[in-house]
mmCIF file of C-alpha atoms in Angstrom:
data_model
loop_
_atom_site.group_PDB
_atom_site.id
_atom_site.type_symbol
_atom_site.label_atom_id
_atom_site.label_comp_id
_atom_site.label_asym_id
_atom_site.label_seq_id
_atom_site.Cartn_x
_atom_site.Cartn_y
_atom_site.Cartn_z
ATOM 1 C CA UNK A 1 204.377 154.631 2.530
ATOM 2 C CA UNK A 2 205.261 151.036 2.334
ATOM 3 C CA UNK A 3 209.088 150.306 3.063
ATOM 4 C CA UNK A 4 209.523 148.354 -0.302
ATOM 5 C CA UNK A 5 208.161 151.401 -2.227
ATOM 6 C CA UNK A 6 210.356 153.767 -0.308
ATOM 7 C CA UNK A 7 213.362 151.749 -1.108
ATOM 8 C CA UNK A 8 212.472 151.792 -4.790
ATOM 9 C CA UNK A 9 212.237 155.811 -4.624
ATOM 10 C CA UNK A 10 215.844 155.635 -3.131
ATOM 11 C CA UNK A 11 217.143 153.009 -5.535
ATOM 12 C CA UNK A 12 215.897 154.952 -8.653
ATOM 13 C CA UNK A 13 216.621 158.316 -7.258
ATOM 14 C CA UNK A 14 212.990 159.570 -7.814
ATOM 15 C CA UNK A 15 212.211 163.107 -6.962
ATOM 16 C CA UNK A 16 209.783 163.515 -4.213
ATOM 17 C CA UNK A 17 208.262 165.962 -2.055
ATOM 18 C CA UNK A 18 210.127 167.010 1.145
ATOM 19 C CA UNK A 19 207.960 164.835 3.522
ATOM 20 C CA UNK A 20 208.138 161.517 1.389
ATOM 21 C CA UNK A 21 211.920 162.151 1.151
ATOM 22 C CA UNK A 22 212.081 162.771 4.921
ATOM 23 C CA UNK A 23 210.235 159.124 5.384
ATOM 24 C CA UNK A 24 212.614 157.608 2.917
ATOM 25 C CA UNK A 25 215.687 158.992 5.006
ATOM 26 C CA UNK A 26 214.070 157.888 8.091
ATOM 27 C CA UNK A 27 213.634 154.341 6.704
ATOM 28 C CA UNK A 28 217.273 154.343 5.498
ATOM 29 C CA UNK A 29 218.560 155.265 8.958
ATOM 30 C CA UNK A 30 216.737 152.737 10.880
ATOM 31 C CA UNK A 31 219.029 149.811 11.958
ATOM 32 C CA UNK A 32 216.557 147.081 11.132
ATOM 33 C CA UNK A 33 216.241 148.385 7.632
ATOM 34 C CA UNK A 34 219.821 148.820 7.343
ATOM 35 C CA UNK A 35 219.974 145.005 8.630
ATOM 36 C CA UNK A 36 217.419 144.131 5.918
ATOM 37 C CA UNK A 37 219.562 145.866 3.042
ATOM 38 C CA UNK A 38 222.699 144.190 4.171
ATOM 39 C CA UNK A 39 220.949 140.679 4.339
ATOM 40 C CA UNK A 40 219.819 141.339 0.822
ATOM 41 C CA UNK A 41 223.294 141.961 -0.493
ATOM 42 C CA UNK A 42 224.164 138.448 0.573
ATOM 43 C CA UNK A 43 221.254 136.679 -0.739
ATOM 44 C CA UNK A 44 222.101 134.199 -3.626
ATOM 45 C CA UNK A 45 218.925 132.535 -4.232
ATOM 46 C CA UNK A 46 217.853 133.235 -7.739
ATOM 47 C CA UNK A 47 214.084 132.685 -8.891
ATOM 48 C CA UNK A 48 214.415 131.955 -12.673
ATOM 49 C CA UNK A 49 210.927 133.132 -13.304
ATOM 50 C CA UNK A 50 211.874 136.622 -12.366
ATOM 51 C CA UNK A 51 215.132 136.696 -14.420
#
């Protein structure tokens, strides 16, 4: 599974099979992924075409 897709599964609280849920949890527990999430929380740039 692709990381952004896994993040969407988590964000949208989608129901998945146990294997996919384990992948999502593994990704969310990864220190680099956690750093990426935190960096995104502090992002201030807005692309008007996507608003």
